[in-house]
Amino acid sequence: RISIIFQRNMMQSGLFSRTSITPIPREVSPSIQDILVDFDRSAPIRYFFGLGMRSNLTEKELIPQAQANATFHIGNCGIELANSLKFSTDGLMVDSRLLFPSETGMLNYGLLSMRFNNNNIRQGDSSKYFQISALVQRVYSAWTHQLSVTLLKEESTLNDENPYLSTLLYPQYKLYSHFFNTPGHLRIKLKAKGGLESLGSDINFYQMTVSSNLFARLKYLYVQNHIVLGRIWTDDFDKFPLSMQYYLGGANSHRGYDSHEINEGSKLFLNRNSAQFPLGNNILVGAFYDTGYCTNTDDQTLNSALGPLISWDPPFAKFDLSIGRLTDSSTWRVHLSIEPKESSE
């Protein structure tokens, strides 16, 4: 098992395109084994380019888009510069990340990042923003800790009214863990951030989001529950950036609403549930039930939805097709989602 973990860490470093680890017994003392490590180094530059179409099912609109990625390995110590460019007829997004690995472990690193997005759209709302962040990650026992500082400048336009500009400088602490067991897994995540006018932000605010994701694989039934609880505390929500506000609706949110249908929330509660039966060939059929609210008032009325759920669950990703509606509505929503798999090592 140690050799498997070592080989996995070599591949995850990005420095090698192929690795092979073979134990070889010594001729004089067969009980002692030497380890033969064979590898090919990765190219110093990796790149990807793709073309596609983005569909807005609500407005029956097809938007052409393209994406270009380039990753550079700097030196032989694992420093990596990753750049991503996404552009379409309605906007542009640029991401750049510079990763500094730590000698204490593959999951410990420092990260400098930059993002620019000139067309962040939610139904009826839009924004454009630029942000830079510095982050440090460390793993202790089963928990991963991230501490970062971010500078964000964002121009938000809500309901086609006059835009407003926000500048926030804030620290963020993120804590998460992933517990695996034979019949399922549990993910827990906590994220807290806050800023002060006296320390570089335009407004005083504090934001906390807590989530859990439980998956249980029983003999003839697969059950999943996902809960998100979030809250923003500020006296100046009318100046709060759109990209940091809560929303509800979509394939990875409340499946009874269209994508980002409920916006401008300072309070969020989401409870997603599903139960499915395996049919073979990685195909699952069943149903989902989602409930929750997203609001900026004291009205926390739960809005629920249910419907059939069909999934294809190969080893590399999970594809979900949901067809559902709110319990007090006759309008059906169709959502398709793709979720990459994570290793249990």
mmCIF file of C-alpha atoms in Angstrom, residues 179 184-187 212-216 223-227 272 274:
data_model
loop_
_atom_site.group_PDB
_atom_site.id
_atom_site.type_symbol
_atom_site.label_atom_id
_atom_site.label_comp_id
_atom_site.label_asym_id
_atom_site.label_seq_id
_atom_site.Cartn_x
_atom_site.Cartn_y
_atom_site.Cartn_z
ATOM 1 C CA PHE A 179 -14.702 10.425 5.629
ATOM 2 C CA GLY A 184 -20.614 5.346 1.563
ATOM 3 C CA HIS A 185 -18.954 8.590 2.540
ATOM 4 C CA LEU A 186 -19.491 11.837 4.427
ATOM 5 C CA ARG A 187 -18.157 15.295 3.505
ATOM 6 C CA SER A 212 -22.552 18.335 4.604
ATOM 7 C CA ASN A 213 -22.896 15.625 1.986
ATOM 8 C CA LEU A 214 -23.843 12.085 3.034
ATOM 9 C CA PHE A 215 -23.940 9.132 0.642
ATOM 10 C CA ALA A 216 -24.977 5.625 1.725
ATOM 11 C CA VAL A 223 -29.380 7.272 -0.639
ATOM 12 C CA GLN A 224 -27.863 10.773 -0.709
ATOM 13 C CA ASN A 225 -28.432 13.867 1.439
ATOM 14 C CA HIS A 226 -26.826 17.286 0.911
ATOM 15 C CA ILE A 227 -27.413 20.203 3.322
ATOM 16 C CA ARG A 272 -31.256 17.930 -1.279
ATOM 17 C CA SER A 274 -32.375 11.349 -3.436
#
